[in-house]
N, CA, C and O atoms as a GROMACS GRO file, in nm:
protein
  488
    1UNK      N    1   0.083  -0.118   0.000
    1UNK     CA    2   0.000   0.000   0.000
    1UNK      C    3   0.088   0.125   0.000
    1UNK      O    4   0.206   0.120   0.037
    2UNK      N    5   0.020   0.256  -0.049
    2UNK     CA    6   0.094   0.359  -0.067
    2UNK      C    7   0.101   0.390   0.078
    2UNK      O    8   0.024   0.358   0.169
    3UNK      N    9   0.242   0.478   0.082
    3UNK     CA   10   0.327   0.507   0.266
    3UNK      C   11   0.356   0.634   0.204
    3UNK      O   12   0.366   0.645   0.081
    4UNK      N   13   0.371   0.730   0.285
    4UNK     CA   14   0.471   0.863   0.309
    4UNK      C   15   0.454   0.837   0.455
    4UNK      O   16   0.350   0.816   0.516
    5UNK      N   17   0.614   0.845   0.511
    5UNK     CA   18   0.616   0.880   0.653
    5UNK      C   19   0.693   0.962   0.642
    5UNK      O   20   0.772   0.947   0.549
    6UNK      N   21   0.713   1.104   0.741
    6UNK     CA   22   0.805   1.214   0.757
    6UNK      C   23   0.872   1.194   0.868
    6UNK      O   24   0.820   1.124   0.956
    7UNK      N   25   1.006   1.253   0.888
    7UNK     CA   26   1.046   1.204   0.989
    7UNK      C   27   1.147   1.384   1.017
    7UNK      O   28   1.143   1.477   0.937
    8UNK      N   29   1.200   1.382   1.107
    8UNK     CA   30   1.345   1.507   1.113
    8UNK      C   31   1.281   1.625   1.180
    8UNK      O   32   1.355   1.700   1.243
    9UNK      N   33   1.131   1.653   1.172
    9UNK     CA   34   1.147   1.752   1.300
    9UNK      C   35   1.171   1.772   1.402
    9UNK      O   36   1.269   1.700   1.421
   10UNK      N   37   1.146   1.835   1.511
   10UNK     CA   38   1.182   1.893   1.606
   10UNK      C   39   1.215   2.020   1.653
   10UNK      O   40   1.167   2.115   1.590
   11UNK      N   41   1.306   2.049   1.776
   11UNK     CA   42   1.311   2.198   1.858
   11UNK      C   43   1.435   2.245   1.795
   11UNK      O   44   1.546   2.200   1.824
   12UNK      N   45   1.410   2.348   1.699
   12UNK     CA   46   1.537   2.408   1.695
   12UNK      C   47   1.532   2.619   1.700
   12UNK      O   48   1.432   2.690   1.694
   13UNK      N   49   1.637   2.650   1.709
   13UNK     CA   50   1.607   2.817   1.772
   13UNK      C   51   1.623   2.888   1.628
   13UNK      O   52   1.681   2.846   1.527
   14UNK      N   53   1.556   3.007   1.649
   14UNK     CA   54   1.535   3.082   1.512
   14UNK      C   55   1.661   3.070   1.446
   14UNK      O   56   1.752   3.038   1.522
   15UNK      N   57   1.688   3.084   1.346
   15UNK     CA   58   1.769   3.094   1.244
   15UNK      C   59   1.850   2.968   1.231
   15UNK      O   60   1.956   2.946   1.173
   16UNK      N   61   1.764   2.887   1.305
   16UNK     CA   62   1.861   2.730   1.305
   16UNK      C   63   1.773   2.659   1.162
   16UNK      O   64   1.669   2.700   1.111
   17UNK      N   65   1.868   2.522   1.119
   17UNK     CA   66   1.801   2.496   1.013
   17UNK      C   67   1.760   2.359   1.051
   17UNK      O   68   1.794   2.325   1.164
   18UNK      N   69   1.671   2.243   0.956
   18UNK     CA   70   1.603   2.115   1.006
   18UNK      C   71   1.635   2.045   0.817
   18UNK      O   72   1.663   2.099   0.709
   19UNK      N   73   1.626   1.991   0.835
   19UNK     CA   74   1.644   1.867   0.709
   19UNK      C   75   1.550   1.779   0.740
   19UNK      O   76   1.588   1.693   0.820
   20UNK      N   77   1.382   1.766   0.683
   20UNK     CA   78   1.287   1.646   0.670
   20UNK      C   79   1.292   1.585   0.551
   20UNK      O   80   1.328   1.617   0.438
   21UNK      N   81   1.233   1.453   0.620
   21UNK     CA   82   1.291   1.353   0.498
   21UNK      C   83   1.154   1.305   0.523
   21UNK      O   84   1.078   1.320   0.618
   22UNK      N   85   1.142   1.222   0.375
   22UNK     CA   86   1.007   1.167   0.353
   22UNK      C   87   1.000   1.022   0.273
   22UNK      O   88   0.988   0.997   0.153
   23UNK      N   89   1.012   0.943   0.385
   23UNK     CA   90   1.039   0.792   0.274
   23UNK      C   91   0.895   0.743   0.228
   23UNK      O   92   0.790   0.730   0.291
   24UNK      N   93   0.928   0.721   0.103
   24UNK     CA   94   0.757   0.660   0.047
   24UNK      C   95   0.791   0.518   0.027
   24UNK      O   96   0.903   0.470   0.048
   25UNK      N   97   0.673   0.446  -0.022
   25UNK     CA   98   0.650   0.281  -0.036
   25UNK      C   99   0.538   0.278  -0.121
   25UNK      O  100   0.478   0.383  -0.147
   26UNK      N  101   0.503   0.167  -0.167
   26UNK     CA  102   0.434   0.193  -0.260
   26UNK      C  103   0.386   0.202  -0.371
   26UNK      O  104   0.301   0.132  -0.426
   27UNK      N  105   0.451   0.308  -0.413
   27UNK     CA  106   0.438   0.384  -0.570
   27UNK      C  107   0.574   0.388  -0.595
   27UNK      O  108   0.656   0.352  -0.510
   28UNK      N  109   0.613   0.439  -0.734
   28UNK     CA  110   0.685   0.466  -0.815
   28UNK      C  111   0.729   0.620  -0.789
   28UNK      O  112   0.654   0.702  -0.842
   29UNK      N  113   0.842   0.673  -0.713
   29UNK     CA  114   0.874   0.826  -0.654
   29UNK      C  115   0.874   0.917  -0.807
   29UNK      O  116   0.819   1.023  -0.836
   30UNK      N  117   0.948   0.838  -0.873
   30UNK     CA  118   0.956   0.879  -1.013
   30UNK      C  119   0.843   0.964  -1.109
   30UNK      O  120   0.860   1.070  -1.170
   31UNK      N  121   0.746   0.894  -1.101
   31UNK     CA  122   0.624   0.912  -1.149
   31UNK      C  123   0.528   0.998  -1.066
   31UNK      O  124   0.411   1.024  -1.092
   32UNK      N  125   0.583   1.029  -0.983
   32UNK     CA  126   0.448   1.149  -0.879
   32UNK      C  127   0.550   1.280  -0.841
   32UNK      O  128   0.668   1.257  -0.813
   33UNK      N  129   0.507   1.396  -0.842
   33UNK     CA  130   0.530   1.504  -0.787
   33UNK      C  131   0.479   1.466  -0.640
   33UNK      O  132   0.394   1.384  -0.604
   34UNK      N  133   0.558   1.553  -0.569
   34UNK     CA  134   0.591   1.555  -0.375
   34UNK      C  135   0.547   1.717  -0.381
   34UNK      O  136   0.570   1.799  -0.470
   35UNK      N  137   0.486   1.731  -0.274
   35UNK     CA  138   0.433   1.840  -0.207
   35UNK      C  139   0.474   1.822  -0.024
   35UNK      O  140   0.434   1.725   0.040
   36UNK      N  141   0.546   1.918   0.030
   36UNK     CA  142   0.538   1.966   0.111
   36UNK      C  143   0.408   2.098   0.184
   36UNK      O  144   0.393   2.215   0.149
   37UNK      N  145   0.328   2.010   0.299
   37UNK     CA  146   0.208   2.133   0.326
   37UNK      C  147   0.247   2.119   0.482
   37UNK      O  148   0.296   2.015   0.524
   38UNK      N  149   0.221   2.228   0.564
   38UNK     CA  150   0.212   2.285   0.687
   38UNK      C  151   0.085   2.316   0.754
   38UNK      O  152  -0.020   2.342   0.696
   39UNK      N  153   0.106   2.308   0.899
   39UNK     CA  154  -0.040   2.366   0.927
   39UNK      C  155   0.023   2.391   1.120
   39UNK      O  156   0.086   2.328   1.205
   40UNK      N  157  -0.049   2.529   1.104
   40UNK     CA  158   0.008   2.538   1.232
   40UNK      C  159  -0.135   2.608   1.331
   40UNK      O  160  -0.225   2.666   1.270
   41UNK      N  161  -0.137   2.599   1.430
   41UNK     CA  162  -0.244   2.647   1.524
   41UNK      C  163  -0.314   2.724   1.480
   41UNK      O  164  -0.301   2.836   1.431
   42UNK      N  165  -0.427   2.632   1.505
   42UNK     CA  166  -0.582   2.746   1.458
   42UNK      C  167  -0.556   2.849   1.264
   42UNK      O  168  -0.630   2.940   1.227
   43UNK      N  169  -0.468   2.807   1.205
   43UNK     CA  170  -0.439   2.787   1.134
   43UNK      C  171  -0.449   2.719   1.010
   43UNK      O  172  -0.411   2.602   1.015
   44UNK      N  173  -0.507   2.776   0.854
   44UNK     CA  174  -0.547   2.648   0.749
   44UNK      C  175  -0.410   2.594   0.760
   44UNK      O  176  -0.316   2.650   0.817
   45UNK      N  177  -0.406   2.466   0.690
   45UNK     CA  178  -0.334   2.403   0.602
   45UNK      C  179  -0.240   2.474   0.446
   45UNK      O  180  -0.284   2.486   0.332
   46UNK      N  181  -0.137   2.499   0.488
   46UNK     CA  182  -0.097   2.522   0.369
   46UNK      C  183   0.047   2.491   0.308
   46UNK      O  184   0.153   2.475   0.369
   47UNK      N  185   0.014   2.485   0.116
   47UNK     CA  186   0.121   2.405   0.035
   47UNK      C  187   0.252   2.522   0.064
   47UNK      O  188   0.237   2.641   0.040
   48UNK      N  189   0.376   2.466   0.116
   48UNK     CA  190   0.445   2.555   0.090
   48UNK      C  191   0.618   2.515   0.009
   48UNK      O  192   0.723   2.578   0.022
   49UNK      N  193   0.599   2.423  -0.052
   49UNK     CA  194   0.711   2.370  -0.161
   49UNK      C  195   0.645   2.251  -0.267
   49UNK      O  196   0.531   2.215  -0.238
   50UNK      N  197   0.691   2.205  -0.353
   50UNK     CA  198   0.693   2.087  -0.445
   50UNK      C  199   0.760   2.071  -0.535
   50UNK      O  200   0.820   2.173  -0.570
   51UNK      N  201   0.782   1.964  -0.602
   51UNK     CA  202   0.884   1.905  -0.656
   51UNK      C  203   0.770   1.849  -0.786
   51UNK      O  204   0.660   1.798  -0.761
   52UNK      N  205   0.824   1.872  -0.923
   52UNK     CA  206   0.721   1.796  -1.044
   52UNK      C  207   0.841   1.605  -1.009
   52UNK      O  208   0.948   1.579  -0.954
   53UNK      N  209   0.742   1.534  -1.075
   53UNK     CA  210   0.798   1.419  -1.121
   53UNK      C  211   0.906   1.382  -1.140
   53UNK      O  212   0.952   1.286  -1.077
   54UNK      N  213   0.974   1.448  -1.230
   54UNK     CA  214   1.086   1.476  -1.283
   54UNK      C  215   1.224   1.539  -1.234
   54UNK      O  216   1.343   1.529  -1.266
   55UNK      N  217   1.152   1.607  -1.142
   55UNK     CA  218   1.261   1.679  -1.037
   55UNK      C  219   1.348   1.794  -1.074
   55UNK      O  220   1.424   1.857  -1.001
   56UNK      N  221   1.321   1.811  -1.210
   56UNK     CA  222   1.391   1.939  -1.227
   56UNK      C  223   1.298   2.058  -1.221
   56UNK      O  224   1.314   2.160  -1.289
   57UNK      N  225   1.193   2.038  -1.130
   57UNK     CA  226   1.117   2.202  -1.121
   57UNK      C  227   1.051   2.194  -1.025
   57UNK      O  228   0.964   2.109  -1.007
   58UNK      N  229   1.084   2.288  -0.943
   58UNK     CA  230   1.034   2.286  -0.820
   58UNK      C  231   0.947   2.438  -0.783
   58UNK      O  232   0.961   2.518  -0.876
   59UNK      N  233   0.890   2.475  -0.705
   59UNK     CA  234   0.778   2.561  -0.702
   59UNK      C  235   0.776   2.597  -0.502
   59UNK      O  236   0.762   2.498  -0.430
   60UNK      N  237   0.784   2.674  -0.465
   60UNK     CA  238   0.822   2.771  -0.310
   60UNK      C  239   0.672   2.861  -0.306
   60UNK      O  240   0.614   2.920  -0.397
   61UNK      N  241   0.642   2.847  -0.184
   61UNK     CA  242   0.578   2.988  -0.140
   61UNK      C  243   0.637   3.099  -0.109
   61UNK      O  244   0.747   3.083  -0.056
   62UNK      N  245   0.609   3.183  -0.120
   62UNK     CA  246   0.689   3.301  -0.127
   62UNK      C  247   0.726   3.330   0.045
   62UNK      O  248   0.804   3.423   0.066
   63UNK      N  249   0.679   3.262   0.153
   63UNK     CA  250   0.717   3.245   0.290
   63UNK      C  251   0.834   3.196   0.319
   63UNK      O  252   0.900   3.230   0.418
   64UNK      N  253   0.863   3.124   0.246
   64UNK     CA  254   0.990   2.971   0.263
   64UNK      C  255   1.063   3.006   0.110
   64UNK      O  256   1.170   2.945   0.112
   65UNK      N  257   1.054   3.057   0.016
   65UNK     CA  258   1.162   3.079  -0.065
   65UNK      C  259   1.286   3.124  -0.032
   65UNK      O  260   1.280   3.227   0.035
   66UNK      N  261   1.407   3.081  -0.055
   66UNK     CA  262   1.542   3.123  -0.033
   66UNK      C  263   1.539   3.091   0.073
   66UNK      O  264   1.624   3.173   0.106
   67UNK      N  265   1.512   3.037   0.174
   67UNK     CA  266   1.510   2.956   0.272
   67UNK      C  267   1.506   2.815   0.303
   67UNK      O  268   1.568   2.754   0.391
   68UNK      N  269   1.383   2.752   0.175
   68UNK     CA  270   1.369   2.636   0.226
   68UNK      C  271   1.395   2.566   0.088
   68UNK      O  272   1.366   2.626  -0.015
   69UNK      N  273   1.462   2.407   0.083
   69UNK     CA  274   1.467   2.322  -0.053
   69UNK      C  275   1.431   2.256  -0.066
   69UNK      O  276   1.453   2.172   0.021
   70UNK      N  277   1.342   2.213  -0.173
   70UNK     CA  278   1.285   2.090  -0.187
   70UNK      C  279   1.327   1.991  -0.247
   70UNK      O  280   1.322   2.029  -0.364
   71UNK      N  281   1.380   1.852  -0.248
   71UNK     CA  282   1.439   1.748  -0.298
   71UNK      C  283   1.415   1.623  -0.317
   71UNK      O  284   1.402   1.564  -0.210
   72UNK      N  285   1.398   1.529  -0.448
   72UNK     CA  286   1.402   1.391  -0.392
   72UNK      C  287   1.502   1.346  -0.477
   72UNK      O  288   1.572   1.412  -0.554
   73UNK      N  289   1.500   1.185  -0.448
   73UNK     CA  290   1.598   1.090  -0.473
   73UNK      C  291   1.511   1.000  -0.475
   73UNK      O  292   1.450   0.966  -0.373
   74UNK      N  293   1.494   0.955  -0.575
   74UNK     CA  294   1.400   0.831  -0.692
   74UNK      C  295   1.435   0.680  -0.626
   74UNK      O  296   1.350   0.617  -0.563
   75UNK      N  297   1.568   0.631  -0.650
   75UNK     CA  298   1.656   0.554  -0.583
   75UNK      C  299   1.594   0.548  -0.496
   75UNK      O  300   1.506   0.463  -0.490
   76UNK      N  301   1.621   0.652  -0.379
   76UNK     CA  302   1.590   0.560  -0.228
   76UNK      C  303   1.446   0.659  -0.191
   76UNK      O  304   1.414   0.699  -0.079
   77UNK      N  305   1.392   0.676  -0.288
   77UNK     CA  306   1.190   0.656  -0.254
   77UNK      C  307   1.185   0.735  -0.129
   77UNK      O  308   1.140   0.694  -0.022
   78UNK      N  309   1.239   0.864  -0.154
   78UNK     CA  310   1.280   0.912  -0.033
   78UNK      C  311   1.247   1.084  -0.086
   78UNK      O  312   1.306   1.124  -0.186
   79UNK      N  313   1.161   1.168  -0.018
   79UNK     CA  314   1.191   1.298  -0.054
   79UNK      C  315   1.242   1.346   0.083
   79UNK      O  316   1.236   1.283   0.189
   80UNK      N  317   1.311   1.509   0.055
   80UNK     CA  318   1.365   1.610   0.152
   80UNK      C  319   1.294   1.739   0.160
   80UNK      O  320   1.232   1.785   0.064
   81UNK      N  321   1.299   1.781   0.241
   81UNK     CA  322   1.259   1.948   0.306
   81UNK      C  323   1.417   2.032   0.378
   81UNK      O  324   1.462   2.040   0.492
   82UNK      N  325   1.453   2.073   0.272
   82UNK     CA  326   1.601   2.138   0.336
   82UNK      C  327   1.557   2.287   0.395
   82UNK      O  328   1.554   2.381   0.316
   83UNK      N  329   1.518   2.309   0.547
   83UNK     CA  330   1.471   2.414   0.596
   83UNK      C  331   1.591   2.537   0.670
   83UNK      O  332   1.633   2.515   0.784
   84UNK      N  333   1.622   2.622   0.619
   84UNK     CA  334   1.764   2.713   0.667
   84UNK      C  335   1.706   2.820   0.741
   84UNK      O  336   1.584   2.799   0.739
   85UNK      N  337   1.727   2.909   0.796
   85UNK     CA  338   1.741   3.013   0.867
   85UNK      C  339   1.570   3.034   0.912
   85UNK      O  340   1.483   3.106   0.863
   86UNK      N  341   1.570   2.946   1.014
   86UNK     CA  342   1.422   2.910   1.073
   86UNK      C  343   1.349   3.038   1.122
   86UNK      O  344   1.432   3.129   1.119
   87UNK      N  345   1.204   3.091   1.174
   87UNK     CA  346   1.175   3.161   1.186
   87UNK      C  347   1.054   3.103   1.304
   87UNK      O  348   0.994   2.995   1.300
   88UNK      N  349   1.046   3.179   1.375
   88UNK     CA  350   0.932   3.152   1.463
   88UNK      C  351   0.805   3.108   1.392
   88UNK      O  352   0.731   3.015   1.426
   89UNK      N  353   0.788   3.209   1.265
   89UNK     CA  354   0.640   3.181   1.257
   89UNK      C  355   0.618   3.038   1.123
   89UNK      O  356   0.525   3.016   1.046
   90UNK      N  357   0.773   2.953   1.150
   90UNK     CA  358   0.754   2.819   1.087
   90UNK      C  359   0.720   2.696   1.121
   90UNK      O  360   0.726   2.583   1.071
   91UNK      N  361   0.641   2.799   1.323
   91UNK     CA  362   0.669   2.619   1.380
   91UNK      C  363   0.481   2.593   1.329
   91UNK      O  364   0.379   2.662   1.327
   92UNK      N  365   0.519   2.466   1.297
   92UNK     CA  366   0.373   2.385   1.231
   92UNK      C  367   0.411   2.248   1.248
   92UNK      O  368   0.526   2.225   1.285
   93UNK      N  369   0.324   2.143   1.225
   93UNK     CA  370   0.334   2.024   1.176
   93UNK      C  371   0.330   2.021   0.995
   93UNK      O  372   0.258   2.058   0.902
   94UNK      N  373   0.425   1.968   1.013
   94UNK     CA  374   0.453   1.969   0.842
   94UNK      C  375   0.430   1.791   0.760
   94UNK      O  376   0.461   1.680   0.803
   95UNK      N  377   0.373   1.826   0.650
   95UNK     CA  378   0.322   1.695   0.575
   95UNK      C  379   0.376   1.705   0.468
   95UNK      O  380   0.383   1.805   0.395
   96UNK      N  381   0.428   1.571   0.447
   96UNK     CA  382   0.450   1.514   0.276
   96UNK      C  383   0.338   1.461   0.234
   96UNK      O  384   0.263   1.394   0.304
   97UNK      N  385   0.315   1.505   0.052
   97UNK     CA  386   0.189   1.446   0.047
   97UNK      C  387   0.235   1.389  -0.145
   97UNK      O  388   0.338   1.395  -0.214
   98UNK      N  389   0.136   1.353  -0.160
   98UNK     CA  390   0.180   1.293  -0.354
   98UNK      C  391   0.042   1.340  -0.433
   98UNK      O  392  -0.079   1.340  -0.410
   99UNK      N  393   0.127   1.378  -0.535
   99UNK     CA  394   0.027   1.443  -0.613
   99UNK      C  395   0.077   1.385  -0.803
   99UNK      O  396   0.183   1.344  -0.851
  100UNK      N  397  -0.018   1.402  -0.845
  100UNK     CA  398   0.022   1.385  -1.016
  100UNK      C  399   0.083   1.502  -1.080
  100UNK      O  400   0.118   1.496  -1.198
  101UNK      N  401   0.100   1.619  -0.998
  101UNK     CA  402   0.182   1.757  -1.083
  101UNK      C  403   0.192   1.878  -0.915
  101UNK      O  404   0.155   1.874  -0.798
  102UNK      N  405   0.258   1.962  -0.999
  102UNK     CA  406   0.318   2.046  -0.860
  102UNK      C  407   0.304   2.230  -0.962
  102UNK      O  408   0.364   2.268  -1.062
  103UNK      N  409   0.237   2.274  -0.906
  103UNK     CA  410   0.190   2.282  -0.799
  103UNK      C  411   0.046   2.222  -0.778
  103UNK      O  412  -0.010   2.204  -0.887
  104UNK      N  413  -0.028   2.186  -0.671
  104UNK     CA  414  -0.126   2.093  -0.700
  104UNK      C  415  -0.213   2.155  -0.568
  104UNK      O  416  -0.168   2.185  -0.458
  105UNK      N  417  -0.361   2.165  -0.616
  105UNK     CA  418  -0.413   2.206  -0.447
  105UNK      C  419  -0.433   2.101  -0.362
  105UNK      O  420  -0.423   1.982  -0.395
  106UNK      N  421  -0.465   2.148  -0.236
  106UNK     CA  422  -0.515   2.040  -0.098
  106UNK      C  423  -0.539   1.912  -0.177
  106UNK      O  424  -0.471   1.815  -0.208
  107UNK      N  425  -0.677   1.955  -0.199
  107UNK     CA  426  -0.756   1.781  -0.226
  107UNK      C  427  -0.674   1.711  -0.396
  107UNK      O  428  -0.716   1.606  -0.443
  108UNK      N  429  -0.597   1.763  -0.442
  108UNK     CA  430  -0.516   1.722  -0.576
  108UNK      C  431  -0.423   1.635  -0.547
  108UNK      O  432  -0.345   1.577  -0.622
  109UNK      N  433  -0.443   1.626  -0.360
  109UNK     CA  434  -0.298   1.522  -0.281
  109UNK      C  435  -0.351   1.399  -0.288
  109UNK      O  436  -0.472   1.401  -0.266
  110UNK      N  437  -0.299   1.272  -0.315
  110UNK     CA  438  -0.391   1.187  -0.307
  110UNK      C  439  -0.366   1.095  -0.133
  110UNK      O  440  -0.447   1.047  -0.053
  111UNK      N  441  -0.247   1.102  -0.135
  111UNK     CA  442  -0.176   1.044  -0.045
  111UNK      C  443  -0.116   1.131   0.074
  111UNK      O  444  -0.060   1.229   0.026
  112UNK      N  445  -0.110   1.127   0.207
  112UNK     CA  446  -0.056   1.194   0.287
  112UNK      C  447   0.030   1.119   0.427
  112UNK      O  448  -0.022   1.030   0.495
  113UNK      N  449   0.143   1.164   0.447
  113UNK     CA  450   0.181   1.125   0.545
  113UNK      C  451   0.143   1.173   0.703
  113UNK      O  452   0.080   1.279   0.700
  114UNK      N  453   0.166   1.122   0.842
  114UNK     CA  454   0.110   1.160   0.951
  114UNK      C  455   0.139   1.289   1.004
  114UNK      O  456   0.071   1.343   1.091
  115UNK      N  457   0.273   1.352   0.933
  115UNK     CA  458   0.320   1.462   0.995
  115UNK      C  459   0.457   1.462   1.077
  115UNK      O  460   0.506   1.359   1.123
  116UNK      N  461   0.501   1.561   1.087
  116UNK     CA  462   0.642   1.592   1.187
  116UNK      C  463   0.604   1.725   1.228
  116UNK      O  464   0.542   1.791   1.144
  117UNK      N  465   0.628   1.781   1.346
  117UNK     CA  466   0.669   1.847   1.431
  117UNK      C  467   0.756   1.942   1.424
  117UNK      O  468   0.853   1.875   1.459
  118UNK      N  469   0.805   2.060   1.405
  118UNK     CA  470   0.821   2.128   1.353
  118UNK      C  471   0.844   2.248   1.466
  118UNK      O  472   0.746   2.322   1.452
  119UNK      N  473   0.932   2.303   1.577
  119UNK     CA  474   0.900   2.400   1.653
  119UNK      C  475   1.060   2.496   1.651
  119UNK      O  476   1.177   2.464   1.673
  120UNK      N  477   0.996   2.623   1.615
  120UNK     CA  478   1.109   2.713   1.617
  120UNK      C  479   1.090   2.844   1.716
  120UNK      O  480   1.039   2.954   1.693
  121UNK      N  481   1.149   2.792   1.836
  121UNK     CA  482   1.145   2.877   1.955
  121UNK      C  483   1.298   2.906   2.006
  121UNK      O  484   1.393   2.832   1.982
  122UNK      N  485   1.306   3.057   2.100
  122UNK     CA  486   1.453   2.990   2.148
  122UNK      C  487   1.442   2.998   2.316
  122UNK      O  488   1.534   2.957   2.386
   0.00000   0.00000   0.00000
């Protein structure tokens, strides 16, 4: 059955950085665009990176641009969230999710993982 689990958050202090990783099962990594979405207190849900299929085009919210990278590796069925110079207002639970194209809305995800944790305090 299709898997995304996220894993790598945690407590780190503003301007510190986090590296999430997102191993899938399943499917074919190759063949699906990865979406990174957030959601933090009392707070919608929202997309804030993705990756097309192919991996050479990737797509930022303008919150997390020049800040944050989005990455996978086909091979090991595995995507990344390269998060740099953290900011208070990034702490959320953050989700990997799979989609057929990037950028893609909410319900365009078909698949979602449980979440990571995410807190930038100092």
């Amino acid at each position: 059955q299709v898997q995304l689990v996220e894993s790598g958050g945690g407590l780190v202090q503003p301007g510190g950085s986090l590296r999430l990783s997102c191993v899938t099962s399943g499917f074919t990594l190759a063949n699906y665009a990865i979406h990174w979405f957030r959601q933090a207190p009392g707070k919608e849900r929202e997309g804030i990176a993705c990756i097309k299929p192919s991996g050479g085009e990737t797509y930022y919210k303008d919150s997390v641009r020049g800040r944050f990278t989005i990455s996978k590796d086909d091979a090991k069925s595995t995507a990344y969230l390269q998060m740099n110079s953290l900011k208070p207002e990034d702490t959320a639970v953050y989700y990997c999710t799979r989609s057929r194209w990037c950028p893609a809305a909410v319900g365009e995800n078909d698949y979602w993982g449980q979440g990571t944790q995410v807190t930038v305090s100092s």
